[in-house]
Short mmCIF file of C-alpha atoms in Angstrom, two decimals:
data_model
loop_
_atom_site.label_atom_id
_atom_site.label_comp_id
_atom_site.label_asym_id
_atom_site.label_seq_id
_atom_site.Cartn_x
_atom_site.Cartn_y
_atom_site.Cartn_z
CA UNK A 1 0.02 0.03 0.17
CA UNK A 2 3.07 2.46 0.74
CA UNK A 3 4.54 1.87 -2.76
CA UNK A 4 1.05 2.27 -4.41
CA UNK A 5 0.71 5.37 -2.40
CA UNK A 6 4.35 6.73 -3.59
CA UNK A 7 3.54 5.87 -7.09
CA UNK A 8 0.20 7.62 -7.25
CA UNK A 9 1.49 10.95 -6.17
CA UNK A 10 4.80 12.71 -5.91
CA UNK A 11 5.69 13.61 -2.26
CA UNK A 12 6.58 17.37 -1.61
CA UNK A 13 10.01 18.00 -0.04
CA UNK A 14 11.30 21.45 0.29
CA UNK A 15 14.34 22.27 -1.65
CA UNK A 16 17.63 22.43 0.22
CA UNK A 17 19.58 25.64 0.24
CA UNK A 18 22.30 24.21 -2.09
CA UNK A 19 19.57 23.50 -4.74
CA UNK A 20 18.00 26.97 -4.46
CA UNK A 21 21.45 28.78 -4.74
CA UNK A 22 22.67 26.44 -7.63
CA UNK A 23 19.38 26.99 -9.67
CA UNK A 24 18.92 30.73 -8.99
CA UNK A 25 22.69 31.48 -9.87
CA UNK A 26 22.20 29.50 -13.09
CA UNK A 27 19.40 31.60 -14.43
CA UNK A 28 20.97 34.72 -13.11
CA UNK A 29 24.13 34.12 -14.82
CA UNK A 30 22.36 33.17 -17.82
CA UNK A 31 20.69 36.41 -18.21
CA UNK A 32 23.57 38.56 -16.99
CA UNK A 33 26.08 36.84 -19.50
CA UNK A 34 23.40 37.07 -22.36
CA UNK A 35 22.94 40.90 -21.77
CA UNK A 36 26.69 41.68 -21.81
CA UNK A 37 27.65 39.62 -24.92
CA UNK A 38 24.40 40.91 -26.86
CA UNK A 39 25.35 44.54 -25.95
CA UNK A 40 28.80 43.91 -26.98
CA UNK A 41 29.16 41.51 -29.89
CA UNK A 42 25.42 40.10 -30.31
CA UNK A 43 26.49 36.62 -29.53
CA UNK A 44 24.89 36.22 -26.07
CA UNK A 45 23.90 32.67 -26.93
CA UNK A 46 27.66 31.42 -26.79
CA UNK A 47 27.89 32.72 -23.17
CA UNK A 48 24.76 30.51 -22.41
CA UNK A 49 26.13 27.35 -24.08
CA UNK A 50 29.19 27.63 -22.06
CA UNK A 51 27.27 28.16 -18.79
CA UNK A 52 25.53 24.96 -19.84
CA UNK A 53 28.88 23.21 -19.99
CA UNK A 54 30.08 24.51 -16.48
CA UNK A 55 26.88 23.98 -14.57
CA UNK A 56 25.77 20.87 -16.22
CA UNK A 57 26.66 17.31 -17.03
CA UNK A 58 29.78 18.05 -19.22
CA UNK A 59 31.41 20.18 -16.12
CA UNK A 60 30.48 20.61 -12.62
CA UNK A 61 27.14 18.62 -12.68
CA UNK A 62 25.46 20.93 -10.21
CA UNK A 63 22.12 20.81 -11.78
CA UNK A 64 21.72 16.84 -11.69
CA UNK A 65 20.05 14.50 -14.40
CA UNK A 66 16.40 15.22 -13.47
CA UNK A 67 16.83 18.98 -13.89
CA UNK A 68 18.73 18.69 -17.07
CA UNK A 69 15.86 16.45 -18.41
CA UNK A 70 13.47 19.48 -17.58
CA UNK A 71 15.86 21.95 -19.23
CA UNK A 72 15.89 19.65 -22.36
CA UNK A 73 12.08 19.99 -22.60
CA UNK A 74 11.52 23.48 -21.88
CA UNK A 75 14.35 24.49 -24.17
CA UNK A 76 12.51 22.66 -27.04
CA UNK A 77 9.41 24.91 -25.88
CA UNK A 78 11.58 27.99 -26.29
CA UNK A 79 12.78 26.93 -29.76
CA UNK A 80 9.25 26.44 -30.94
CA UNK A 81 7.99 29.87 -29.52
CA UNK A 82 11.35 31.45 -30.83
CA UNK A 83 10.52 30.22 -34.60
CA UNK A 84 6.91 31.25 -33.87
CA UNK A 85 8.14 34.80 -33.08
CA UNK A 86 10.27 34.79 -36.25
CA UNK A 87 7.15 34.13 -38.45
CA UNK A 88 5.15 36.84 -36.84
CA UNK A 89 8.28 39.22 -37.36
CA UNK A 90 8.28 38.20 -41.07
CA UNK A 91 7.16 40.85 -43.79
CA UNK A 92 4.80 39.12 -46.25
CA UNK A 93 6.04 41.67 -49.11
CA UNK A 94 9.61 41.00 -48.46
CA UNK A 95 9.02 37.18 -48.12
CA UNK A 96 7.36 37.24 -51.61
CA UNK A 97 9.97 39.63 -53.07
CA UNK A 98 12.91 37.62 -52.10
CA UNK A 99 11.73 34.19 -52.46
CA UNK A 100 14.00 33.17 -55.35
CA UNK A 101 16.97 34.47 -53.49
CA UNK A 102 16.07 32.55 -50.22
CA UNK A 103 15.74 29.27 -52.52
CA UNK A 104 19.34 30.03 -53.94
CA UNK A 105 20.69 30.46 -50.36
CA UNK A 106 19.06 27.33 -49.22
CA UNK A 107 20.38 25.25 -52.33
CA UNK A 108 23.75 26.66 -51.53
CA UNK A 109 23.62 25.71 -47.88
CA UNK A 110 22.51 22.21 -48.68
CA UNK A 111 24.43 21.47 -51.74
CA UNK A 112 27.88 22.85 -50.90
CA UNK A 113 28.49 20.86 -47.62
CA UNK A 114 27.40 17.78 -49.31
CA UNK A 115 29.52 18.09 -52.50
CA UNK A 116 32.52 19.11 -50.49
CA UNK A 117 32.13 16.27 -48.06
CA UNK A 118 33.09 13.78 -50.68
CA UNK A 119 36.66 15.16 -50.27
CA UNK A 120 36.87 12.83 -47.55
CA UNK A 121 36.69 9.90 -50.11
CA UNK A 122 40.26 10.47 -50.92
CA UNK A 123 41.53 12.10 -47.88
CA UNK A 124 40.33 9.48 -45.32
CA UNK A 125 39.29 6.74 -47.50
CA UNK A 126 35.67 7.05 -46.38
CA UNK A 127 32.99 5.17 -48.24
CA UNK A 128 30.58 7.43 -50.37
CA UNK A 129 27.63 6.73 -47.79
CA UNK A 130 30.03 8.07 -45.07
CA UNK A 131 30.84 11.06 -47.16
CA UNK A 132 27.10 11.82 -47.58
CA UNK A 133 26.53 11.46 -43.72
CA UNK A 134 28.94 13.74 -42.96
CA UNK A 135 27.77 16.24 -45.56
CA UNK A 136 24.28 15.97 -44.24
CA UNK A 137 25.20 16.65 -40.84
CA UNK A 138 26.95 19.93 -41.95
CA UNK A 139 23.97 21.23 -43.81
CA UNK A 140 21.80 21.07 -40.85
CA UNK A 141 20.46 24.55 -39.66
CA UNK A 142 20.00 25.69 -36.19
CA UNK A 143 16.70 27.66 -36.43
CA UNK A 144 17.13 29.05 -32.66
CA UNK A 145 20.48 30.26 -33.38
CA UNK A 146 19.49 31.95 -36.57
CA UNK A 147 16.45 33.68 -35.28
CA UNK A 148 18.25 34.78 -32.06
CA UNK A 149 21.32 36.40 -33.89
CA UNK A 150 18.77 38.13 -36.11
CA UNK A 151 16.74 39.40 -33.42
CA UNK A 152 19.90 40.59 -31.17
CA UNK A 153 21.22 42.38 -34.11
CA UNK A 154 18.02 44.13 -35.21
CA UNK A 155 17.93 42.50 -38.67
CA UNK A 156 14.95 40.19 -38.14
CA UNK A 157 12.69 42.36 -40.19
CA UNK A 158 15.26 43.39 -42.75
CA UNK A 159 15.53 41.77 -46.47
CA UNK A 160 18.62 40.09 -45.17
CA UNK A 161 16.82 38.56 -42.06
CA UNK A 162 13.83 37.55 -44.17
CA UNK A 163 16.32 35.85 -46.65
CA UNK A 164 18.37 33.98 -44.00
CA UNK A 165 15.04 33.11 -42.09
CA UNK A 166 13.26 31.67 -45.00
CA UNK A 167 16.20 29.66 -46.46
CA UNK A 168 16.82 28.26 -42.72
CA UNK A 169 13.23 26.96 -42.69
CA UNK A 170 13.85 25.44 -46.05
CA UNK A 171 16.94 23.69 -44.85
CA UNK A 172 15.02 22.26 -41.72
CA UNK A 173 12.64 20.66 -44.13
CA UNK A 174 15.40 19.09 -46.34
CA UNK A 175 17.15 18.18 -43.32
CA UNK A 176 14.39 15.94 -42.36
CA UNK A 177 14.62 14.21 -45.71
CA UNK A 178 18.38 13.75 -45.10
CA UNK A 179 17.71 12.28 -41.58
CA UNK A 180 15.52 9.58 -43.21
CA UNK A 181 17.81 8.85 -45.94
CA UNK A 182 21.03 8.39 -43.65
CA UNK A 183 18.61 6.23 -41.45
CA UNK A 184 17.62 4.22 -44.09
CA UNK A 185 21.04 3.72 -45.47
CA UNK A 186 22.07 2.44 -42.18
CA UNK A 187 19.37 0.10 -41.19
CA UNK A 188 18.42 -1.26 -44.77
CA UNK A 189 21.18 -2.78 -46.70
CA UNK A 190 18.58 -3.14 -49.72
CA UNK A 191 18.23 0.41 -50.43
CA UNK A 192 16.23 3.50 -49.45
CA UNK A 193 12.58 3.69 -48.46
CA UNK A 194 11.15 6.07 -50.97
CA UNK A 195 8.01 6.68 -48.71
CA UNK A 196 10.03 7.55 -45.71
CA UNK A 197 12.16 9.70 -47.43
CA UNK A 198 9.92 11.74 -49.61
CA UNK A 199 7.19 11.89 -46.75
CA UNK A 200 8.59 15.02 -44.83
CA UNK A 201 8.97 16.94 -48.04
CA UNK A 202 5.57 16.13 -49.40
CA UNK A 203 3.78 16.82 -46.23
CA UNK A 204 5.73 20.21 -45.48
CA UNK A 205 4.56 21.10 -49.14
CA UNK A 206 0.95 20.01 -48.40
CA UNK A 207 0.78 22.17 -45.19
CA UNK A 208 1.89 25.27 -47.26
CA UNK A 209 -0.86 24.70 -49.71
CA UNK A 210 -3.42 23.78 -47.13
CA UNK A 211 -2.62 26.73 -45.13
CA UNK A 212 -2.99 28.92 -48.23
CA UNK A 213 -6.32 27.42 -48.97
CA UNK A 214 -7.62 27.68 -45.51
CA UNK A 215 -6.38 31.22 -45.26
CA UNK A 216 -8.03 32.33 -48.48
CA UNK A 217 -11.42 30.25 -48.29
CA UNK A 218 -12.15 30.21 -44.77
CA UNK A 219 -10.28 32.66 -42.68
CA UNK A 220 -10.73 35.76 -44.99
CA UNK A 221 -14.31 35.55 -45.43
CA UNK A 222 -14.89 34.78 -41.63
CA UNK A 223 -12.69 37.94 -40.91
CA UNK A 224 -14.62 40.23 -43.29
CA UNK A 225 -18.11 39.29 -41.78
CA UNK A 226 -16.55 39.42 -38.07
CA UNK A 227 -15.31 43.11 -38.88
CA UNK A 228 -18.79 44.01 -40.48
CA UNK A 229 -20.42 42.96 -37.42
CA UNK A 230 -18.19 44.58 -35.32
CA UNK A 231 -18.58 47.84 -37.23
CA UNK A 232 -22.30 47.51 -36.91
CA UNK A 233 -22.40 47.05 -33.29
CA UNK A 234 -19.08 48.05 -31.91
CA UNK A 235 -20.35 47.88 -28.22
CA UNK A 236 -21.95 44.55 -28.89
CA UNK A 237 -21.13 41.17 -27.01
CA UNK A 238 -19.24 40.04 -30.52
CA UNK A 239 -17.33 43.22 -30.61
CA UNK A 240 -16.40 43.49 -26.87
CA UNK A 241 -15.30 39.93 -26.87
CA UNK A 242 -13.03 39.92 -30.17
CA UNK A 243 -11.12 43.13 -29.14
CA UNK A 244 -10.09 42.03 -25.82
CA UNK A 245 -6.46 40.86 -25.60
CA UNK A 246 -7.11 37.59 -23.84
CA UNK A 247 -9.21 36.67 -27.00
CA UNK A 248 -6.38 37.18 -29.41
CA UNK A 249 -3.95 35.24 -27.05
CA UNK A 250 -6.35 32.39 -27.14
CA UNK A 251 -7.05 32.40 -30.79
CA UNK A 252 -3.09 32.54 -31.49
CA UNK A 253 -2.14 30.01 -29.02
CA UNK A 254 -4.80 27.48 -30.74
CA UNK A 255 -3.44 28.00 -34.04
CA UNK A 256 0.06 27.57 -33.09
CA UNK A 257 -0.74 24.33 -31.02
CA UNK A 258 -2.78 23.18 -33.76
CA UNK A 259 -0.30 23.63 -36.30
CA UNK A 260 2.35 21.94 -34.28
CA UNK A 261 0.25 18.97 -33.19
CA UNK A 262 -1.01 18.27 -36.94
CA UNK A 263 2.81 18.48 -38.27
CA UNK A 264 3.96 16.05 -35.52
CA UNK A 265 1.26 13.47 -36.30
CA UNK A 266 1.89 13.96 -40.21
CA UNK A 267 5.44 13.33 -39.81
CA UNK A 268 7.12 16.79 -40.76
CA UNK A 269 8.92 19.45 -38.62
CA UNK A 270 7.10 20.87 -35.68
CA UNK A 271 9.50 24.07 -36.52
CA UNK A 272 8.17 24.47 -39.66
CA UNK A 273 4.82 24.46 -38.48
CA UNK A 274 5.36 26.97 -35.78
CA UNK A 275 6.88 29.36 -38.24
CA UNK A 276 4.13 28.79 -40.84
CA UNK A 277 1.65 29.50 -37.95
CA UNK A 278 3.43 32.82 -37.29
CA UNK A 279 3.45 33.85 -40.79
CA UNK A 280 -0.41 32.98 -41.08
CA UNK A 281 -1.13 35.26 -38.10
CA UNK A 282 0.85 38.12 -39.70
CA UNK A 283 -1.31 37.49 -42.83
CA UNK A 284 -4.50 37.32 -40.84
CA UNK A 285 -3.42 40.81 -39.07
CA UNK A 286 -2.96 42.51 -42.44
CA UNK A 287 -6.46 41.04 -43.57
CA UNK A 288 -8.20 42.36 -40.58
CA UNK A 289 -6.75 45.94 -41.06
CA UNK A 290 -7.63 46.03 -44.64
CA UNK A 291 -11.19 44.75 -44.22
CA UNK A 292 -11.52 47.62 -41.25
CA UNK A 293 -9.97 50.11 -43.53
CA UNK A 294 -12.24 49.28 -46.62
CA UNK A 295 -15.47 48.70 -44.68
CA UNK A 296 -18.17 50.78 -45.89
CA UNK A 297 -19.38 51.44 -42.39
CA UNK A 298 -16.17 53.23 -41.63
CA UNK A 299 -16.47 55.54 -44.56
CA UNK A 300 -17.91 59.16 -44.27
CA UNK A 301 -19.15 59.75 -47.76
CA UNK A 302 -21.66 57.55 -49.78
CA UNK A 303 -19.49 57.68 -53.08
CA UNK A 304 -15.90 58.86 -53.92
CA UNK A 305 -15.74 62.60 -54.81
CA UNK A 306 -19.43 63.57 -53.54
CA UNK A 307 -19.76 65.43 -50.29
CA UNK A 308 -22.15 63.80 -47.68
CA UNK A 309 -23.51 65.17 -44.39
CA UNK A 310 -21.97 63.23 -41.38
CA UNK A 311 -24.08 60.25 -40.25
CA UNK A 312 -25.91 60.78 -36.98
CA UNK A 313 -24.58 57.93 -34.77
CA UNK A 314 -27.01 55.59 -33.07
CA UNK A 315 -27.28 55.45 -29.31
CA UNK A 316 -24.33 53.46 -28.01
CA UNK A 317 -22.03 53.55 -31.19
CA UNK A 318 -20.41 56.66 -30.93
CA UNK A 319 -18.99 58.93 -33.93
CA UNK A 320 -17.68 57.52 -37.28
CA UNK A 321 -14.26 58.99 -36.06
CA UNK A 322 -14.44 57.29 -32.64
CA UNK A 323 -15.24 54.07 -34.11
CA UNK A 324 -12.54 54.28 -36.47
CA UNK A 325 -10.02 54.94 -33.57
CA UNK A 326 -11.29 52.17 -31.77
CA UNK A 327 -11.00 49.79 -34.76
CA UNK A 328 -7.28 51.16 -35.55
CA UNK A 329 -6.08 50.96 -32.03
CA UNK A 330 -7.81 47.39 -31.84
CA UNK A 331 -5.95 46.22 -34.81
CA UNK A 332 -2.45 47.54 -33.53
CA UNK A 333 -2.88 46.12 -29.91
CA UNK A 334 -4.35 42.80 -31.12
CA UNK A 335 -1.58 41.87 -33.78
CA UNK A 336 0.19 38.73 -33.36
CA UNK A 337 3.47 40.38 -32.70
CA UNK A 338 2.00 42.62 -30.07
CA UNK A 339 0.08 39.83 -28.25
CA UNK A 340 3.40 37.71 -28.48
CA UNK A 341 5.41 40.71 -26.79
CA UNK A 342 2.82 41.19 -24.27
CA UNK A 343 2.32 37.55 -22.98
CA UNK A 344 5.20 35.52 -24.22
CA UNK A 345 8.40 37.61 -24.96
CA UNK A 346 9.73 37.97 -21.10
CA UNK A 347 9.30 34.17 -20.17
CA UNK A 348 11.01 33.25 -23.51
CA UNK A 349 13.69 35.60 -23.26
CA UNK A 350 14.51 35.17 -19.60
CA UNK A 351 13.89 31.40 -19.18
CA UNK A 352 12.98 29.36 -22.31
CA UNK A 353 15.75 30.70 -24.90
CA UNK A 354 18.43 30.59 -22.51
CA UNK A 355 17.63 26.86 -21.79
CA UNK A 356 17.44 26.16 -25.39
CA UNK A 357 21.16 26.89 -25.74
CA UNK A 358 22.02 25.04 -22.64
CA UNK A 359 19.71 22.36 -24.05
CA UNK A 360 22.09 21.62 -26.98
CA UNK A 361 24.91 20.65 -24.46
CA UNK A 362 22.55 18.81 -22.12
CA UNK A 363 20.51 16.82 -24.75
CA UNK A 364 24.17 15.64 -25.98
CA UNK A 365 25.22 14.74 -22.49
CA UNK A 366 21.92 12.71 -21.68
CA UNK A 367 21.96 10.76 -25.06
CA UNK A 368 25.55 9.73 -24.07
#
């Protein structure tokens, strides 16, 4: 009975002073070093990696295995939110204008390491399969590092940032295919399974197509209808509910979790799904603002070029200018990036993102 009670619940034990000092100093040093190095050379992540070595299994082993496992899990959540923030910060106009350049950068980042790795065949007498595996390992892209450096340097919204982030996402998808190819080469001497190899690429392409279809066929008409209802009754239940930040947080979080969950079950990259969720929400914000600006309820004149008398506002609605100001403020405060910065930014920057770079070493140590 006592063993059953112990397995049914986790007993509470107050942490000792050594544990409190170790973990508190760990988080404090992570943030202090990150701030100093970001201000100096925009590479605070390197300091966090070395702190993970010092506090973790490769170094003094102060954290313990159980804490390191939690660090690995929270670090991956931080990576998902970091990539999601990158999608929210992406300019759709820049993405369309520089898509061809991003594809060229992605092809270079994949083809050059794989092609160069075959030099090992003459230098070390490696087999072609071993050379291909070495090149595939070199072509993988760290999305967390990419988005962190772009954010720290202020280049996330620039043309260079859009090109690099898009190319990194493409490399991540192709990296999944590389993993499947290497896995099949190592396990199946008879050849490579085409289904297991091509599936991540096909699922990722299908995600993009389905997201575009859903946005144009479902989200856009629904947004236009909701904005017309808000303009008609801005102080009604629907208008008051949709203009709250909590509603925006709930909707954005459901989109993010839904995309990541679907990608996981479909067999493609969770990071690609998080990035796609951020880009979709950015597009949604632009559609919402366009619908509000182009709504006939907001206009003061019935026809272009004609002068009309101001419409007398109904009770509870306020003037036309007031409603326009309310809608403009709502569209700014409820955008995906604004919502992220209000609810997610501080926990991610202070806890989850540092744990991601610590996680790089901890995951390697735990797997060993």
